[in-house]
Short mmCIF file of C-alpha atoms and ligand atoms in Angstrom, two decimals:
data_model
loop_
_atom_site.label_atom_id
_atom_site.label_comp_id
_atom_site.label_asym_id
_atom_site.label_seq_id
_atom_site.Cartn_x
_atom_site.Cartn_y
_atom_site.Cartn_z
CA MET A 1 -1.57 20.36 -36.18
CA LYS A 2 -0.73 17.37 -37.25
CA ASN A 3 2.11 16.73 -35.17
CA TYR A 4 0.07 18.26 -32.49
CA LYS A 5 -2.09 15.56 -32.60
CA VAL A 6 0.42 12.49 -32.80
CA PHE A 7 1.79 13.95 -29.98
CA LEU A 8 -1.70 14.19 -28.19
CA SER A 9 -2.05 10.54 -29.37
CA THR A 10 1.50 9.34 -27.85
CA LEU A 11 0.60 11.04 -24.57
CA LEU A 12 -2.37 9.43 -24.11
CA ILE A 13 -0.54 5.93 -25.48
CA LEU A 14 2.10 6.36 -22.54
CA LEU A 15 -0.77 7.41 -19.86
CA SER A 16 -2.57 4.43 -20.71
CA ASN A 17 0.13 2.66 -19.47
CA GLN A 18 0.69 4.55 -16.26
CA LEU A 19 -0.75 3.83 -12.83
CA PHE A 20 -3.01 5.71 -10.72
CA GLY A 21 -3.06 5.56 -7.23
CA GLN A 22 -3.63 7.52 -3.88
CA ASN A 23 -2.70 6.28 0.05
CA PRO A 24 -4.26 4.17 1.39
CA ILE A 25 -5.18 1.91 -1.51
CA ILE A 26 -8.20 -0.05 0.16
CA ARG A 27 -10.60 2.15 1.27
CA ASP A 28 -13.09 0.27 3.07
CA GLN A 29 -11.81 -1.83 5.49
CA PHE A 30 -8.66 -2.32 6.69
CA SER A 31 -6.03 -4.03 5.19
CA ALA A 32 -2.29 -4.90 6.30
CA ASP A 33 0.47 -6.79 5.99
CA PRO A 34 0.34 -6.34 2.12
CA THR A 35 1.53 -9.24 0.26
CA ALA A 36 1.54 -8.04 -3.54
CA ARG A 37 1.99 -10.44 -6.14
CA VAL A 38 2.04 -10.28 -10.41
CA PHE A 39 -0.03 -13.33 -11.85
CA ASN A 40 -1.47 -13.63 -15.38
CA GLY A 41 -0.37 -10.00 -15.60
CA LYS A 42 -2.64 -8.86 -13.17
CA VAL A 43 -0.78 -7.26 -9.55
CA TYR A 44 -3.38 -9.08 -6.46
CA LEU A 45 -2.88 -8.33 -2.77
CA TYR A 46 -2.80 -10.39 -0.13
CA PRO A 47 -2.92 -8.51 3.35
CA SER A 48 -4.01 -9.51 6.36
CA HIS A 49 -7.50 -8.26 7.54
CA ASP A 50 -7.48 -6.01 10.88
CA ILE A 51 -10.79 -5.79 12.36
CA LEU A 52 -11.46 -3.91 15.56
CA GLY A 53 -12.22 -6.85 17.95
CA LYS A 54 -15.11 -6.73 20.08
CA GLU A 55 -15.49 -8.37 23.70
CA GLY A 56 -14.75 -11.71 23.49
CA GLN A 57 -12.94 -11.44 20.35
CA GLY A 58 -9.09 -12.10 20.85
CA ARG A 59 -6.77 -9.97 23.14
CA PRO A 60 -8.32 -6.40 23.93
CA GLY A 61 -5.99 -3.92 22.70
CA TRP A 62 -4.37 -6.41 20.43
CA PHE A 63 -4.33 -7.38 16.25
CA CYS A 64 -7.60 -8.95 15.71
CA MET A 65 -7.80 -11.23 12.39
CA GLU A 66 -10.47 -13.48 11.61
CA ASP A 67 -9.81 -14.39 8.26
CA TYR A 68 -8.17 -12.68 4.66
CA HIS A 69 -10.00 -10.69 1.81
CA VAL A 70 -7.56 -11.02 -1.66
CA PHE A 71 -7.96 -7.69 -3.85
CA SER A 72 -6.66 -7.92 -7.31
CA SER A 73 -5.86 -4.48 -9.75
CA GLU A 74 -4.89 -3.39 -13.33
CA ASN A 75 -3.41 -0.25 -12.40
CA LEU A 76 -3.20 0.24 -8.79
CA THR A 77 -6.01 2.45 -7.88
CA ASP A 78 -9.20 -0.03 -8.92
CA TRP A 79 -9.09 -2.62 -6.62
CA THR A 80 -11.58 -5.92 -6.56
CA ASP A 81 -12.52 -7.14 -3.57
CA HIS A 82 -12.95 -10.86 -4.40
CA GLY A 83 -14.22 -11.94 -0.96
CA VAL A 84 -12.24 -13.57 2.39
CA ILE A 85 -10.58 -16.74 0.70
CA VAL A 86 -9.70 -18.67 4.14
CA SER A 87 -11.08 -18.20 7.91
CA GLN A 88 -10.05 -19.30 11.49
CA THR A 89 -13.57 -21.15 11.66
CA LYS A 90 -13.03 -23.06 8.35
CA VAL A 91 -9.01 -24.39 8.90
CA ASP A 92 -9.19 -27.77 10.38
CA TRP A 93 -5.96 -27.09 12.75
CA VAL A 94 -6.67 -23.71 13.05
CA ASN A 95 -8.80 -22.23 16.37
CA PRO A 96 -11.70 -21.21 15.74
CA GLU A 97 -11.45 -17.81 17.95
CA GLY A 98 -7.88 -16.99 17.95
CA TYR A 99 -8.21 -14.07 16.06
CA SER A 100 -4.49 -14.28 15.18
CA MET A 101 -4.75 -14.83 11.22
CA TRP A 102 -1.61 -12.51 10.68
CA ALA A 103 0.50 -11.94 7.85
CA PRO A 104 0.04 -13.99 4.78
CA ASP A 105 1.71 -14.96 1.25
CA CYS A 106 0.57 -16.14 -2.17
CA ILE A 107 2.97 -17.98 -4.93
CA GLU A 108 1.84 -20.32 -7.94
CA ARG A 109 3.76 -23.04 -8.66
CA ASN A 110 2.50 -25.29 -12.00
CA GLY A 111 -0.42 -23.36 -12.17
CA LYS A 112 -2.10 -24.07 -8.65
CA TYR A 113 -1.56 -20.82 -5.72
CA TYR A 114 -0.21 -21.43 -2.63
CA PHE A 115 -1.34 -19.06 0.17
CA TYR A 116 0.38 -19.07 3.32
CA PHE A 117 -0.89 -17.75 6.33
CA PRO A 118 0.03 -17.77 9.71
CA ALA A 119 -2.14 -18.74 12.77
CA GLY A 120 -3.28 -20.07 16.36
CA ASN A 121 -3.04 -23.76 17.02
CA LYS A 122 -6.37 -24.53 18.24
CA ASP A 123 -3.63 -26.90 20.50
CA ALA A 124 -2.94 -23.66 22.22
CA LYS A 125 0.63 -25.51 23.86
CA LYS A 126 1.22 -25.64 20.08
CA GLY A 127 1.31 -21.79 19.71
CA MET A 128 1.32 -20.37 16.19
CA GLY A 129 1.54 -22.68 12.82
CA ILE A 130 1.36 -22.10 9.32
CA GLY A 131 -0.80 -23.23 7.28
CA VAL A 132 -1.10 -23.67 3.72
CA ALA A 133 -4.30 -23.50 1.01
CA ILE A 134 -4.24 -24.33 -2.62
CA ALA A 135 -6.20 -23.11 -5.37
CA ASP A 136 -6.30 -23.29 -9.35
CA LYS A 137 -6.65 -19.29 -9.77
CA PRO A 138 -5.53 -16.62 -7.43
CA GLU A 139 -8.71 -15.32 -6.18
CA GLY A 140 -9.70 -19.29 -5.29
CA PRO A 141 -11.57 -20.90 -3.89
CA TYR A 142 -8.68 -22.17 -1.59
CA VAL A 143 -8.54 -25.32 0.24
CA PRO A 144 -6.86 -24.87 3.23
CA LEU A 145 -5.12 -28.58 3.97
CA SER A 146 -5.93 -29.84 7.38
CA GLU A 147 -2.38 -29.34 9.50
CA PRO A 148 -0.18 -26.52 9.61
CA ILE A 149 3.82 -26.92 7.46
CA LYS A 150 5.65 -29.72 10.29
CA GLY A 151 8.89 -28.39 11.73
CA ALA A 152 7.40 -24.79 10.97
CA THR A 153 6.34 -22.55 14.14
CA GLY A 154 5.95 -19.21 14.09
CA ILE A 155 4.20 -16.41 11.87
CA ASP A 156 5.38 -14.10 8.72
CA PRO A 157 5.83 -16.37 5.78
CA ASN A 158 7.23 -15.57 2.11
CA VAL A 159 7.78 -17.75 -0.04
CA PHE A 160 10.68 -17.86 -3.00
CA ILE A 161 10.55 -20.20 -6.16
CA ASP A 162 14.50 -19.49 -7.08
CA LYS A 163 14.70 -19.72 -11.02
CA ASP A 164 16.39 -23.30 -10.62
CA GLY A 165 12.65 -24.27 -9.25
CA GLN A 166 13.78 -24.72 -5.67
CA ALA A 167 11.66 -23.21 -3.42
CA TYR A 168 11.55 -21.52 0.15
CA MET A 169 9.90 -20.05 2.62
CA TYR A 170 11.31 -17.70 4.73
CA TRP A 171 9.32 -16.60 8.30
CA ALA A 172 10.17 -15.53 11.71
CA GLY A 173 10.56 -17.91 13.87
CA ASN A 174 13.12 -18.66 16.78
CA GLY A 175 15.12 -15.57 14.43
CA LEU A 176 14.28 -15.20 10.90
CA VAL A 177 14.46 -18.44 9.63
CA VAL A 178 14.17 -19.89 5.58
CA ALA A 179 14.30 -23.91 5.09
CA LYS A 180 13.68 -25.13 1.78
CA LEU A 181 10.37 -26.72 0.51
CA LYS A 182 9.54 -29.50 -1.40
CA GLU A 183 8.12 -29.29 -4.76
CA ASN A 184 5.09 -29.86 -3.27
CA MET A 185 5.17 -26.71 -1.90
CA THR A 186 3.38 -27.74 1.63
CA GLU A 187 6.15 -30.25 3.00
CA LEU A 188 10.23 -28.42 4.50
CA ALA A 189 12.81 -29.96 2.51
CA SER A 190 15.68 -28.80 5.24
CA GLU A 191 15.26 -28.12 8.54
CA PRO A 192 15.56 -24.15 9.52
CA LEU A 193 18.27 -22.03 9.18
CA VAL A 194 18.63 -19.16 11.42
CA ILE A 195 19.36 -16.09 8.68
CA ALA A 196 23.01 -14.83 9.76
CA ASN A 197 24.25 -11.64 10.25
CA LEU A 198 20.87 -9.53 11.03
CA PRO A 199 20.86 -6.81 13.65
CA THR A 200 21.11 -8.78 17.04
CA GLU A 201 18.75 -6.39 19.26
CA GLY A 202 15.55 -5.41 19.17
CA LEU A 203 12.75 -7.51 17.29
CA LYS A 204 12.76 -8.52 13.49
CA GLU A 205 9.94 -10.17 11.72
CA GLY A 206 7.99 -10.27 8.70
CA PRO A 207 10.92 -11.26 5.70
CA PHE A 208 10.83 -10.38 2.25
CA LEU A 209 13.02 -11.58 -0.24
CA PHE A 210 13.27 -10.74 -4.47
CA GLU A 211 15.61 -11.23 -6.68
CA ARG A 212 16.87 -8.24 -8.70
CA ASN A 213 19.45 -8.85 -11.75
CA GLY A 214 21.18 -12.50 -9.56
CA LYS A 215 21.19 -9.94 -6.30
CA TYR A 216 19.14 -11.43 -3.55
CA TYR A 217 17.35 -9.03 -1.11
CA PHE A 218 16.26 -9.74 2.21
CA THR A 219 14.54 -7.02 4.05
CA PHE A 220 12.43 -7.37 6.95
CA PRO A 221 10.83 -4.55 9.59
CA HIS A 222 13.11 -3.89 12.66
CA VAL A 223 13.05 -1.71 15.40
CA GLN A 224 16.60 -0.19 15.67
CA ASN A 225 14.86 2.09 17.66
CA LYS A 226 11.23 2.50 19.07
CA THR A 227 9.02 0.85 15.90
CA GLU A 228 9.46 -1.09 13.00
CA ARG A 229 11.71 0.84 9.70
CA LEU A 230 12.20 -1.45 6.54
CA GLU A 231 15.80 -2.51 6.38
CA TYR A 232 17.66 -4.96 3.74
CA ALA A 233 20.90 -6.84 3.16
CA MET A 234 21.61 -8.26 0.08
CA GLY A 235 23.51 -11.77 -1.46
CA ASP A 236 24.11 -14.46 -3.75
CA SER A 237 22.32 -17.05 -2.87
CA PRO A 238 18.54 -17.18 -1.41
CA MET A 239 20.27 -18.89 2.07
CA GLY A 240 22.86 -16.57 2.45
CA PRO A 241 24.95 -15.28 3.51
CA PHE A 242 23.44 -11.91 3.29
CA LYS A 243 25.36 -8.73 4.75
CA MET A 244 23.19 -5.99 5.89
CA THR A 245 23.21 -3.24 4.10
CA GLY A 246 20.64 -0.39 4.92
CA VAL A 247 17.35 0.97 5.08
CA ILE A 248 14.61 1.03 2.97
CA MET A 249 11.79 3.16 4.68
CA ASP A 250 12.37 5.05 8.34
CA GLU A 251 10.04 4.61 10.99
CA SER A 252 7.09 6.18 10.82
CA PRO A 253 7.06 10.22 12.22
CA THR A 254 2.93 8.85 14.13
CA GLU A 255 4.53 6.14 15.71
CA CYS A 256 2.42 3.48 14.05
CA TRP A 257 4.46 0.19 15.77
CA THR A 258 4.29 -1.89 13.00
CA ASN A 259 5.51 -1.80 9.23
CA HIS A 260 5.06 -4.68 6.71
CA HIS A 261 6.16 -4.87 3.32
CA SER A 262 6.45 -6.68 -0.18
CA PHE A 263 8.14 -5.57 -3.80
CA ILE A 264 6.86 -6.52 -7.10
CA GLN A 265 7.66 -5.47 -10.50
CA TYR A 266 4.97 -3.65 -12.27
CA LYS A 267 5.17 -2.35 -15.84
CA ASP A 268 8.85 -1.62 -15.49
CA GLN A 269 8.11 0.18 -12.50
CA TRP A 270 9.09 -1.09 -9.20
CA TYR A 271 6.71 -0.53 -6.32
CA LEU A 272 6.79 -0.93 -2.34
CA PHE A 273 3.96 -2.11 -0.75
CA TYR A 274 3.41 -1.33 2.81
CA HIS A 275 0.92 -0.61 5.62
CA HIS A 276 -0.06 2.53 8.10
CA ASN A 277 -2.72 3.55 10.37
CA ASP A 278 -4.46 5.70 7.98
CA TYR A 279 -7.39 4.61 8.93
CA SER A 280 -7.04 4.77 12.65
CA PRO A 281 -4.73 7.35 13.61
CA LYS A 282 -5.56 6.20 17.55
CA PHE A 283 -4.82 2.12 17.32
CA ASP A 284 -2.00 1.44 15.65
CA LYS A 285 -3.14 -2.58 15.37
CA ASN A 286 -5.55 -1.31 12.55
CA ARG A 287 -3.74 -0.45 9.33
CA SER A 288 -4.04 0.18 5.78
CA ALA A 289 -1.47 -0.97 2.46
CA ARG A 290 -0.22 1.80 1.20
CA ILE A 291 2.29 1.47 -2.29
CA ASP A 292 5.18 3.90 -2.82
CA SER A 293 7.30 3.63 -5.91
CA MET A 294 10.69 2.32 -5.29
CA PHE A 295 14.30 3.12 -7.09
CA PHE A 296 17.73 1.07 -7.72
CA ASN A 297 21.06 2.77 -7.40
CA ASN A 298 23.39 1.92 -10.30
CA ASP A 299 25.20 -0.87 -8.06
CA GLY A 300 22.01 -2.54 -7.11
CA THR A 301 21.53 -0.51 -3.84
CA ILE A 302 18.09 0.58 -2.98
CA GLN A 303 17.04 3.88 -2.67
CA LYS A 304 15.31 4.89 0.33
CA VAL A 305 11.58 5.30 -0.12
CA THR A 306 10.12 8.52 1.25
CA PRO A 307 6.24 7.29 2.41
CA THR A 308 3.49 9.79 0.85
CA LEU A 309 -0.21 9.94 0.26
CA ARG A 310 -0.28 10.49 -3.20
CA GLY A 311 1.09 7.55 -3.54
CA VAL A 312 1.79 5.87 -7.60
CA GLY A 313 0.72 7.60 -10.58
CA VAL A 314 -0.75 9.71 -12.93
CA SER A 315 -4.31 10.98 -12.05
CA CYS A 316 -7.31 12.20 -14.64
CA SER A 317 -8.23 14.96 -14.54
CA LYS A 318 -11.99 14.08 -14.81
CA LYS A 319 -11.70 11.84 -12.29
CA LEU A 320 -12.53 13.07 -8.56
CA ILE A 321 -9.10 14.54 -7.36
CA GLU A 322 -8.55 14.12 -3.72
CA ILE A 323 -6.11 16.41 -3.03
CA ASP A 324 -5.86 16.29 0.76
CA ARG A 325 -3.55 12.83 -0.95
CA TYR A 326 -1.21 15.71 -1.61
CA SER A 327 2.29 15.65 -2.13
CA ASP A 328 3.25 19.08 -0.57
CA ILE A 329 1.06 21.29 1.46
CA SER A 330 2.51 25.34 2.79
CA LYS A 331 3.80 24.94 6.56
CA ILE A 332 1.43 27.77 7.49
CA GLY A 333 -2.38 27.73 7.36
CA ALA A 334 -3.42 24.38 5.45
CA SER A 335 -3.70 21.26 6.97
CA ILE A 336 -5.87 18.01 6.41
CA ALA A 337 -8.72 16.68 8.70
CA LEU A 338 -11.19 13.28 8.64
CA LEU A 339 -14.19 14.22 7.40
CA ASP A 340 -15.88 11.84 9.61
CA THR A 341 -14.39 10.63 13.48
CA LEU A 342 -16.86 7.86 13.71
CA ASN A 343 -16.38 6.53 10.52
CA THR A 344 -12.72 7.16 8.75
CA PHE A 345 -12.95 4.98 6.13
CA LYS A 346 -15.56 8.33 4.45
CA GLY A 347 -11.57 9.59 4.21
CA TRP A 348 -10.34 13.30 4.28
CA LYS A 349 -10.70 17.40 3.46
CA THR A 350 -8.23 19.58 3.48
CA LYS A 351 -8.09 22.72 5.27
CA LEU A 352 -7.32 26.21 4.10
CA ASP A 353 -6.71 29.02 7.33
CA SER A 354 -4.79 31.89 6.18
CA LYS A 355 -4.51 33.60 3.72
CA ASN A 356 -2.26 32.86 0.73
CA ALA A 357 -1.93 28.94 2.44
CA TRP A 358 -1.63 26.34 -0.40
CA ILE A 359 -1.73 22.35 -1.14
CA ARG A 360 -0.20 20.61 -4.48
CA TYR A 361 -1.40 17.20 -5.17
CA ASN A 362 1.02 16.59 -8.25
CA THR A 363 1.08 14.30 -11.60
CA VAL A 364 -2.68 15.24 -12.74
CA HIS A 365 -3.37 14.61 -16.97
CA PHE A 366 -5.52 16.99 -18.66
CA CYS A 367 -7.16 16.39 -21.83
CA GLU A 368 -8.51 18.54 -24.14
CA LYS A 369 -11.14 21.00 -23.99
CA ILE A 370 -11.44 21.29 -20.28
CA LYS A 371 -13.98 24.34 -19.73
CA SER A 372 -14.68 24.58 -16.29
CA VAL A 373 -13.91 23.30 -12.74
CA GLN A 374 -16.39 21.55 -9.90
CA VAL A 375 -14.65 22.23 -6.21
CA LYS A 376 -16.64 20.36 -2.78
CA ALA A 377 -16.13 22.85 -0.55
CA VAL A 378 -17.51 24.67 2.54
CA SER A 379 -16.68 27.84 3.99
CA THR A 380 -18.73 29.02 7.24
CA GLU A 381 -18.18 32.98 6.37
CA GLY A 382 -16.92 32.94 2.24
CA GLY A 383 -14.27 32.72 0.68
CA MET A 384 -12.31 32.37 -2.69
CA LEU A 385 -10.04 29.81 -3.76
CA GLU A 386 -7.16 30.20 -6.60
CA ILE A 387 -6.71 27.05 -8.91
CA ARG A 388 -2.61 26.87 -10.36
CA LEU A 389 -0.39 24.70 -12.19
CA ASP A 390 2.88 23.30 -11.45
CA ASN A 391 3.70 25.20 -8.41
CA GLU A 392 2.42 28.20 -6.16
CA ASN A 393 3.31 30.90 -8.42
CA GLY A 394 1.98 28.75 -11.65
CA SER A 395 -0.69 30.52 -14.59
CA VAL A 396 -4.05 30.71 -12.58
CA ALA A 397 -6.38 28.00 -14.00
CA ALA A 398 -9.35 29.30 -11.92
CA GLU A 399 -10.93 31.21 -9.61
CA VAL A 400 -13.44 29.15 -7.53
CA LYS A 401 -15.45 32.09 -5.49
CA ILE A 402 -16.98 29.69 -2.29
CA PRO A 403 -20.18 30.96 -0.54
CA LYS A 404 -21.12 31.33 3.01
CA GLY A 405 -22.86 28.42 4.27
CA VAL A 406 -22.44 25.41 6.83
CA ASP A 407 -23.38 22.75 4.36
CA TRP A 408 -20.73 21.46 1.87
CA SER A 409 -21.85 21.94 -1.76
CA VAL A 410 -20.44 21.45 -4.84
CA VAL A 411 -19.11 25.04 -7.04
CA THR A 412 -18.54 25.08 -10.40
CA ALA A 413 -16.16 28.41 -12.14
CA LYS A 414 -14.69 28.42 -15.36
CA VAL A 415 -11.44 27.41 -16.35
CA SER A 416 -8.35 29.71 -18.24
CA LYS A 417 -7.20 27.67 -21.09
CA ILE A 418 -5.16 24.95 -19.99
CA LYS A 419 -2.50 22.96 -22.23
CA PRO A 420 -3.54 19.14 -22.02
CA GLY A 421 -0.31 17.26 -20.91
CA VAL A 422 0.90 16.75 -17.06
CA HIS A 423 0.18 19.35 -14.57
CA ASN A 424 0.60 19.42 -11.34
CA LEU A 425 -2.52 20.96 -9.36
CA VAL A 426 -2.32 23.75 -6.65
CA VAL A 427 -5.14 25.26 -4.17
CA ILE A 428 -4.45 28.28 -2.89
CA LEU A 429 -7.19 30.43 -0.81
CA LYS A 430 -6.62 33.63 -2.21
CA GLU A 431 -8.70 35.96 -0.30
CA GLY A 432 -11.90 35.64 2.72
CA ASN A 433 -12.10 33.19 5.49
CA PRO A 434 -11.04 29.54 5.78
CA VAL A 435 -12.70 27.06 3.11
CA GLU A 436 -11.97 23.18 3.40
CA VAL A 437 -11.74 21.20 0.23
CA ASP A 438 -13.34 17.55 0.20
CA TRP A 439 -12.42 17.20 -3.86
CA VAL A 440 -11.93 18.96 -7.19
CA GLN A 441 -12.62 17.91 -10.75
CA PHE A 442 -12.46 19.29 -14.32
CA LYS A 443 -15.06 19.29 -16.40
O1 FUB B 1 -0.40 -7.73 11.71
C1 FUB B 1 0.10 -9.02 12.79
C2 FUB B 1 1.57 -8.65 12.49
O2 FUB B 1 2.00 -7.43 12.54
C3 FUB B 1 1.85 -9.08 11.22
O3 FUB B 1 2.33 -10.47 11.54
C4 FUB B 1 3.62 -8.73 11.93
O4 FUB B 1 4.19 -8.48 10.56
C5 FUB B 1 3.20 -7.06 11.89
O5 FUB B 1 3.04 -6.35 10.88
#
């Protein structure tokens, strides 16, 4: 008994260091081009902010962005929105009606936070410039400089400070380019240099450079075929030369045209932040940030990341578990759909349409003394769900009878003994007619 208690408390300590998450991560607004940074032990997310442009706002059917928000999180699940940090109407050099505040970045130097952002110049002939806004804290308030960085025309700035203190800015201009930054972080210290040895055909943008074990990874979205996939090249110095090495993430199977990404190492795990048009399946210029774990091979190359809905970390059985963010699903009779196509931010539901159809949601932490389960569901003819642990043939934790009706209801059922610890959760349509499930929660 004593050993068991020691084991359980050790497990809980381990779990408290684990991270919880589901994709997409920002649930109440679009959040494209996610640049994540770790500042003071917290993760800060600096995405661009897609909106659905109204008449007169930018170019119809195109990207429409008027400002930037910053978000922070300590567990990669619960994100605090710190509000707008820079807006097109409050930067002297930016066209206040441009709606083109594209992918940004942020970096810390000597206690100051430098936020880099591209935007359309007031003087249209000058094209897209790259501006800087400076703050004393990662969440702002940020004060924008009145002029863009001289000599940097283009989009998607990314800034890296090497171990020797030299800062570099990468961006998409005339090709993917790099220049040194002065110590003040607001002026170029060298002429922009086009990064060599990259694919010559197909659009390249959104560069992101990071260093690991003395190797420099130059990563970028590239249209090799139809839409953007994430690729990388490796080198021994921040300015290259780089050697094309591989693909980090394949093209989106549902053809979101862009992908844009960043990487962090947080609590001993590497994460890839990227985007997808989850909340806007019919218009791929309204995108949302996602996270998945990433891993390296022994030779330092990056293992390909498969995008998931499940995202990262362990979920708590006592919180609402949105099984539609699944890890796997049966080939027949199971699917997901938006709860409300007019307000996609309400999220998704699982539809189980045929007997033995199932959906699996991996890595849920069950604590002691779970007595019951609640399922929010609807079934016009009534149906019986079975909840199994670990896999489709695992032990039955509960049977939940969903009554006949047209309205969603929360049904409670008894749970058989569940061994505390981490299990996968499988929801199966055991008998009866189709059932739709919103969420599952254990008590
Ligand atoms: O968000 C607008 C543009 O789409 C970004 O600047 C590119 O990287 C692409 O994601």
